[in-house]
mmCIF file of C-alpha atoms in Angstrom:
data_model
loop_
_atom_site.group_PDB
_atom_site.id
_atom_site.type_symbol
_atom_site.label_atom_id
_atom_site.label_comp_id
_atom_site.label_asym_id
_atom_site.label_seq_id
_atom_site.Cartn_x
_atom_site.Cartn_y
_atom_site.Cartn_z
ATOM 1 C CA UNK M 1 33.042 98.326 118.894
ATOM 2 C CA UNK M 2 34.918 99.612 116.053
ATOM 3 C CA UNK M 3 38.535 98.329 118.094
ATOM 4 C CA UNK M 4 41.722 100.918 118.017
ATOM 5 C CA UNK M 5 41.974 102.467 114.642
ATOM 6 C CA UNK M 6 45.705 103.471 113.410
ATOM 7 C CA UNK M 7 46.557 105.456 110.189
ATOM 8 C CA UNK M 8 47.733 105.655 107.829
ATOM 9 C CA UNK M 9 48.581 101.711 107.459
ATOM 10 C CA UNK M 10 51.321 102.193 105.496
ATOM 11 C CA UNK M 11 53.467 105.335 105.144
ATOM 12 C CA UNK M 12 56.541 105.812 103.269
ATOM 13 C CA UNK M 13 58.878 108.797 103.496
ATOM 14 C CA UNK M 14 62.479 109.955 102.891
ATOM 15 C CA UNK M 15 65.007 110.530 104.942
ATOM 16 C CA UNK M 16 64.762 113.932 106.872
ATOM 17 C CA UNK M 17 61.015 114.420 106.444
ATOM 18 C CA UNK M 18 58.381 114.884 108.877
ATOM 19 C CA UNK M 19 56.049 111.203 109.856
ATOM 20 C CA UNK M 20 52.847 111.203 111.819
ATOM 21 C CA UNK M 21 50.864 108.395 112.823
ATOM 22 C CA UNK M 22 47.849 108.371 114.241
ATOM 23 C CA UNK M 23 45.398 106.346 116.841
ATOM 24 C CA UNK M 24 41.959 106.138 117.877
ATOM 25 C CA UNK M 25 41.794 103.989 120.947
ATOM 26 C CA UNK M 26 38.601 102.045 122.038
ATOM 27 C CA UNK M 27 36.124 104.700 123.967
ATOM 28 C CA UNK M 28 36.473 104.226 127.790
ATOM 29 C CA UNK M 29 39.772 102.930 128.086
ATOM 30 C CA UNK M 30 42.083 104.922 130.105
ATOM 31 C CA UNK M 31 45.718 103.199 128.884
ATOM 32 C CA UNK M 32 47.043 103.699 125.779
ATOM 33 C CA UNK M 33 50.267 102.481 124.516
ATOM 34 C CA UNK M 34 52.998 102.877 121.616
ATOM 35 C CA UNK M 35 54.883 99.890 120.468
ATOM 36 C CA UNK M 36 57.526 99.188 117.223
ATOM 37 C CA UNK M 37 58.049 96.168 115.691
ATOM 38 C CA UNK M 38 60.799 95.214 113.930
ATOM 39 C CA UNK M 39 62.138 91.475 113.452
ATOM 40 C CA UNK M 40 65.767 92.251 115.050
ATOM 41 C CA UNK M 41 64.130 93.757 118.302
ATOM 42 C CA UNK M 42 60.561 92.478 118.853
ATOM 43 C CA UNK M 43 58.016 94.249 120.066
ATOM 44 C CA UNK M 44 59.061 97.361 122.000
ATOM 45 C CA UNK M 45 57.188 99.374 124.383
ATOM 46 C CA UNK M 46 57.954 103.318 123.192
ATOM 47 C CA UNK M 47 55.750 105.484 125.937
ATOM 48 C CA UNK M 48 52.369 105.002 127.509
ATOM 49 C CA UNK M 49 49.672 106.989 128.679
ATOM 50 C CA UNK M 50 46.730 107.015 131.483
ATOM 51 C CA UNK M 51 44.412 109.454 131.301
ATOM 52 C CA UNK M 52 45.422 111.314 128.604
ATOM 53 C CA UNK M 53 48.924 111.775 130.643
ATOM 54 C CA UNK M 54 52.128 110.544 129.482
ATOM 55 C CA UNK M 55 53.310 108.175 132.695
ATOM 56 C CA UNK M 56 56.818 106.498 131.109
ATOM 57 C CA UNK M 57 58.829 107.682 127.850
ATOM 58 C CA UNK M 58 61.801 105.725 128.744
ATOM 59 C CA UNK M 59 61.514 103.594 125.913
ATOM 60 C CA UNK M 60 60.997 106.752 122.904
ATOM 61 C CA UNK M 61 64.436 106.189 121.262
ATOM 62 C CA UNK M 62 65.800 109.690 121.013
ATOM 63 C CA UNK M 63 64.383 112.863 120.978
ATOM 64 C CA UNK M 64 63.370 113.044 117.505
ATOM 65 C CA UNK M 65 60.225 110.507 118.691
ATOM 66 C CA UNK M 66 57.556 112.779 120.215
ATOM 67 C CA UNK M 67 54.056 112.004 121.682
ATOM 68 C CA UNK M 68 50.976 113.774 122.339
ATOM 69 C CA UNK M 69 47.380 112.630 123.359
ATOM 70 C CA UNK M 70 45.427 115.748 123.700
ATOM 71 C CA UNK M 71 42.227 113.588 124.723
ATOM 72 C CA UNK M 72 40.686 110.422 125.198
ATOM 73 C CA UNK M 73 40.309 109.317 121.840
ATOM 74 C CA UNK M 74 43.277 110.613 119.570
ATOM 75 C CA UNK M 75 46.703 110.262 119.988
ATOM 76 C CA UNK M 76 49.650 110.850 117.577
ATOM 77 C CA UNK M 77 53.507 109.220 117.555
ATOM 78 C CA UNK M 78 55.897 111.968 115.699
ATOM 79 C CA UNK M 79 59.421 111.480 113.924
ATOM 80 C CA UNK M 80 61.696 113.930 112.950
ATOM 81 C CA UNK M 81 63.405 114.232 111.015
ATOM 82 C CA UNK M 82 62.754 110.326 109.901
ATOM 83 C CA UNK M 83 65.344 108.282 109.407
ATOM 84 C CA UNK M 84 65.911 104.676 107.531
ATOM 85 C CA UNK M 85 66.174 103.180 111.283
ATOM 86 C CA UNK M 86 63.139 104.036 112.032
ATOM 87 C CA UNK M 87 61.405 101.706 109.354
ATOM 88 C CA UNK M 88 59.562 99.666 111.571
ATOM 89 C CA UNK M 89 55.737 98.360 112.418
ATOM 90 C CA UNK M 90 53.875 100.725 114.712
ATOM 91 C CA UNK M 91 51.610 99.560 116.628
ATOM 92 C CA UNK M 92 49.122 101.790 119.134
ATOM 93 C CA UNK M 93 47.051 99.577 122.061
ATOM 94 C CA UNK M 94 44.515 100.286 124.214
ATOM 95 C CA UNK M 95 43.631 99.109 127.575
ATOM 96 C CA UNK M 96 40.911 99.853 130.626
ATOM 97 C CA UNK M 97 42.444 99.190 134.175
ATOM 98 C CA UNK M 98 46.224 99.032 135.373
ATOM 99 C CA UNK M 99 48.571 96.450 137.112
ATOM 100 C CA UNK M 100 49.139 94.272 133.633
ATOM 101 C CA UNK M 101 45.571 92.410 134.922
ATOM 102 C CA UNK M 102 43.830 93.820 131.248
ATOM 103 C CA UNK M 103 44.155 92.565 128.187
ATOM 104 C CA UNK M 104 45.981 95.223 125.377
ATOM 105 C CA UNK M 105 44.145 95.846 122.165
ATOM 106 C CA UNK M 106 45.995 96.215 119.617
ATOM 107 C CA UNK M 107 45.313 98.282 116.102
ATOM 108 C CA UNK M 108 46.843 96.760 113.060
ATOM 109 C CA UNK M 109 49.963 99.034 113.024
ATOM 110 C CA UNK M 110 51.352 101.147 110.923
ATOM 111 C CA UNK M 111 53.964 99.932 108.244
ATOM 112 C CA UNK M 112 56.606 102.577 108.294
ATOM 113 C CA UNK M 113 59.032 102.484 105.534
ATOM 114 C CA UNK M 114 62.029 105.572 105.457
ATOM 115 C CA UNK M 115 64.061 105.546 102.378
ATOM 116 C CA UNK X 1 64.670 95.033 127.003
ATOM 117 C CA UNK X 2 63.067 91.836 126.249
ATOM 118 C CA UNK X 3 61.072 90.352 129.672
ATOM 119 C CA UNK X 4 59.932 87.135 128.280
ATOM 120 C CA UNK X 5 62.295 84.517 126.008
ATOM 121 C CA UNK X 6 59.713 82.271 123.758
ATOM 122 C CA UNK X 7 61.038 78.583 122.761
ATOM 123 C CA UNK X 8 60.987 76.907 120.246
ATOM 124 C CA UNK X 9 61.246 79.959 117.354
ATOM 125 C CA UNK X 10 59.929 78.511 114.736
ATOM 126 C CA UNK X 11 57.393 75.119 115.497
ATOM 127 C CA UNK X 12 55.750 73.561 112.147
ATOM 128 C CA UNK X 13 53.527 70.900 112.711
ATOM 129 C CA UNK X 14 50.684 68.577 111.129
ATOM 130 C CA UNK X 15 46.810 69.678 111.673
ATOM 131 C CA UNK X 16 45.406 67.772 114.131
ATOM 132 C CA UNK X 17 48.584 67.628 116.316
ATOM 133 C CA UNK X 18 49.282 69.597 119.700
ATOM 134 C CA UNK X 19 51.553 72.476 119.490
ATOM 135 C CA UNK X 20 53.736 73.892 122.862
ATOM 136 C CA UNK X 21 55.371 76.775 123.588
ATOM 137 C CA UNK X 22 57.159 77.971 126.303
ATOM 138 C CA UNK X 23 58.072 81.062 127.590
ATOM 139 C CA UNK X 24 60.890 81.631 129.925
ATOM 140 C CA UNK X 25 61.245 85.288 132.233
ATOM 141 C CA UNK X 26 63.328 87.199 134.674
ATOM 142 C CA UNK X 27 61.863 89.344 137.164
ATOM 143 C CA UNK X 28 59.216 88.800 139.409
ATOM 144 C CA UNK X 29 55.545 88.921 137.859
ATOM 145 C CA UNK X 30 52.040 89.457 139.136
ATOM 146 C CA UNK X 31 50.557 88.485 135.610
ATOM 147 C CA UNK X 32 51.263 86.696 132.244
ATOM 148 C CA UNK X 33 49.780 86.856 129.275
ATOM 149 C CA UNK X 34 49.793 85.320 125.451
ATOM 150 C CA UNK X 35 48.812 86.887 122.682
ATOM 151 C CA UNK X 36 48.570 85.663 119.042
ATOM 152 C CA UNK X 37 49.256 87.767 115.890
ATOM 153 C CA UNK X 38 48.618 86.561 112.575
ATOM 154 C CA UNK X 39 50.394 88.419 109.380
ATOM 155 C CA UNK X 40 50.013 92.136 108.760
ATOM 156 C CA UNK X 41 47.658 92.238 111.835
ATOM 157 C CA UNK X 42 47.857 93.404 114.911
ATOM 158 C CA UNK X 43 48.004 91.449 118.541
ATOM 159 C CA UNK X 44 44.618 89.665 120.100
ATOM 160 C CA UNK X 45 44.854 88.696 123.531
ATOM 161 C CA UNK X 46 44.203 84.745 124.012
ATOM 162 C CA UNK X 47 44.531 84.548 127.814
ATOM 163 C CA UNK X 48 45.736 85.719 131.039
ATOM 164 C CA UNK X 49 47.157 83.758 133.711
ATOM 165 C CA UNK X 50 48.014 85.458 137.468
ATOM 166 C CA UNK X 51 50.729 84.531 139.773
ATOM 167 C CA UNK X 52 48.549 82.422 142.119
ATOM 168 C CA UNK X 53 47.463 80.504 139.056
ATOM 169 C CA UNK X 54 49.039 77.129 137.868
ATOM 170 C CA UNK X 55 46.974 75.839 134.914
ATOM 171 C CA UNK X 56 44.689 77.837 133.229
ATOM 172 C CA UNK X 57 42.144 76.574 130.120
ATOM 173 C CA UNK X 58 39.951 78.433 127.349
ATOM 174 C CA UNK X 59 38.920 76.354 124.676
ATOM 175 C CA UNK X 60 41.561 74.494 122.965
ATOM 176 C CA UNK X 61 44.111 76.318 125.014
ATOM 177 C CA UNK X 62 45.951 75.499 128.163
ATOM 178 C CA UNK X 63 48.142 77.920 129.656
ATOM 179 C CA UNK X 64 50.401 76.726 132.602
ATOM 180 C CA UNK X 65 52.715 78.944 134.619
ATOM 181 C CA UNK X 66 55.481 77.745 137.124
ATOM 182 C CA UNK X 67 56.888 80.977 139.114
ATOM 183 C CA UNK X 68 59.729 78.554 140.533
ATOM 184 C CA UNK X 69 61.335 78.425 137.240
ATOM 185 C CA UNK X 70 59.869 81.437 136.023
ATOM 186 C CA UNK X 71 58.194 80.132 132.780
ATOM 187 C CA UNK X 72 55.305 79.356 131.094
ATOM 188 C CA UNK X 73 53.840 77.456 128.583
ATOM 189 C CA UNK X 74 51.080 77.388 126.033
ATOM 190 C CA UNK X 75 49.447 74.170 125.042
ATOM 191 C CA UNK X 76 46.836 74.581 121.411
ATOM 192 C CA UNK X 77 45.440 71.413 121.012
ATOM 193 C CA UNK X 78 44.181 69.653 117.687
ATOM 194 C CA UNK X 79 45.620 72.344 115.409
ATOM 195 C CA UNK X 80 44.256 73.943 112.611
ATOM 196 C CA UNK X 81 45.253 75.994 109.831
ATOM 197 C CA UNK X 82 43.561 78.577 111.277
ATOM 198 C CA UNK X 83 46.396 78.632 114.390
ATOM 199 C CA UNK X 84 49.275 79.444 112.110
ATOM 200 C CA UNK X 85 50.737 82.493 113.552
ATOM 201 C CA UNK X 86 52.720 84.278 115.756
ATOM 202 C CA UNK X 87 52.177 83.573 119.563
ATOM 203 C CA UNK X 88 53.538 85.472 122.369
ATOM 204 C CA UNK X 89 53.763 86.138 126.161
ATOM 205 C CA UNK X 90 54.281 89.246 127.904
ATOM 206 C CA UNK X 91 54.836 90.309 131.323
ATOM 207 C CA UNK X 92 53.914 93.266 133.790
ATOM 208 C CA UNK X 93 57.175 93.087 135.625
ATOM 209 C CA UNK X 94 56.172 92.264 138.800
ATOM 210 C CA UNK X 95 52.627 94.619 138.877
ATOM 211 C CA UNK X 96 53.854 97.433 136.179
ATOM 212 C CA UNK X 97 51.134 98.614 134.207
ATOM 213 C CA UNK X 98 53.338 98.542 131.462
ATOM 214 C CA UNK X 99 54.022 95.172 129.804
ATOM 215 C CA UNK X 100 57.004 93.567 127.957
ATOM 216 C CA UNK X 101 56.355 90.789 124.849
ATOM 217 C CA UNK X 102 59.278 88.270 124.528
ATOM 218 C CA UNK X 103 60.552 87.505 120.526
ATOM 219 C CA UNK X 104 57.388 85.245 119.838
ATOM 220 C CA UNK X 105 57.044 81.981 118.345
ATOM 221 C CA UNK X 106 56.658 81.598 114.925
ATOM 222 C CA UNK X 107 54.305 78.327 114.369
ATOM 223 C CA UNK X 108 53.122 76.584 111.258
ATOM 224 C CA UNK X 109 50.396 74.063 110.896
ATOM 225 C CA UNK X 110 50.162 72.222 107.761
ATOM 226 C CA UNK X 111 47.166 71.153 106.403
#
């Protein structure tokens, strides 16, 4: 098992432009999560999926954040415009099974730096 | 908003010696889990301990959770410089698929 592949692992970008990162989540698990990291506010749960459906956004900062996962093994995390705020580590997880009983695997994040 | 509150911050300690940490929550949970995360990587799960639970082992880890006071610890005995990482617990909120990771504990072993 290859575990949940992110890319790119590090992307840097101006201000204003377009970012896209990417997941591939372990094959057969129905959960998939978004996180940011960032040493002022930990670990932060940004939207979650089951099933390919998105089940809570609450935590996507504003609307420039968008997610999509059009099937069970790709899912992207959008930002625009970027902005320096949003330099963080982004981190995609994958889990099979609900009610918090399974274990999240993580990817190794991507390292977002906006100038 | 953070779930879980991990204490000490930082912990730096000798190989060979035992290392706690605690973790410290607010709402009602079903299960807890710690995770460890060493630099530039991403999480790994370590263990999971459920509400009904009290003391849970695997390996050189011990995991005890007290619902009373709404906190847990994690136990790593005889370090090695192979532990030094981040560690930290996270929550499902009282049965939410969805959990929440407190601010993690940074810890240190020394060779």
């Amino acid at each position: 098992d290859a575990g949940v592949i992110q890319s790119p692992r590090h992307e840097v970008t101006e201000m204003g432009q377009e970012v896209t990162l990417r997941c591939k989540p372990i094959s057969g698990h129905d959960y998939l999560f978004w996180y940011r990291q960032t040493m002022m506010r930990g670990l932060e749960l940004l939207i979650y999926f089951n099933n390919n459906v998105p089940i809570d956004d609450s935590g996507m900062p504003e609307d420039r954040f968008s997610a999509k996962m059009p099937n069970a093994s790709f899912s992207t995390l959008k930002i625009q415009p970027s902005e320096p705020r949003d330099s963080a580590v982004y981190f995609c997880a994958s889990s099979w099974g609900n009610r918090g009983r399974s274990p999240l695997h993580f990817g190794n994040g991507t390292r977002l730096t906006v100038t | 908003s953070q779930q879980g509150e991990e204490d000490p911050q930082a912990l730096s300690i000798q190989e060979g010696e035992n290392a706690t940490m605690n973790c410290s929550y607010k709402t009602s949970i079903n299960n807890l889990q710690w995770y460890r995360q060493n630099s530039g990587r991403g999480l790994v799960h370590l263990i999971l301990i459920r509400s009904n639970e009290r003391e849970k082992h695997s390996g050189r880890l011990r995991v005890t959770l007290d619902t009373s006071k709404k906190s847990s610890s994690l136990l790593i005995t005889a370090s090695r410089a192979a532990d030094t990482a981040s560690y930290f617990c996270a929550t499902d909120q009282g049965g939410a698929q969805k959990l929440v990771f407190g601010q993690g504990t940074r810890l240190t072993i020394n060779p």
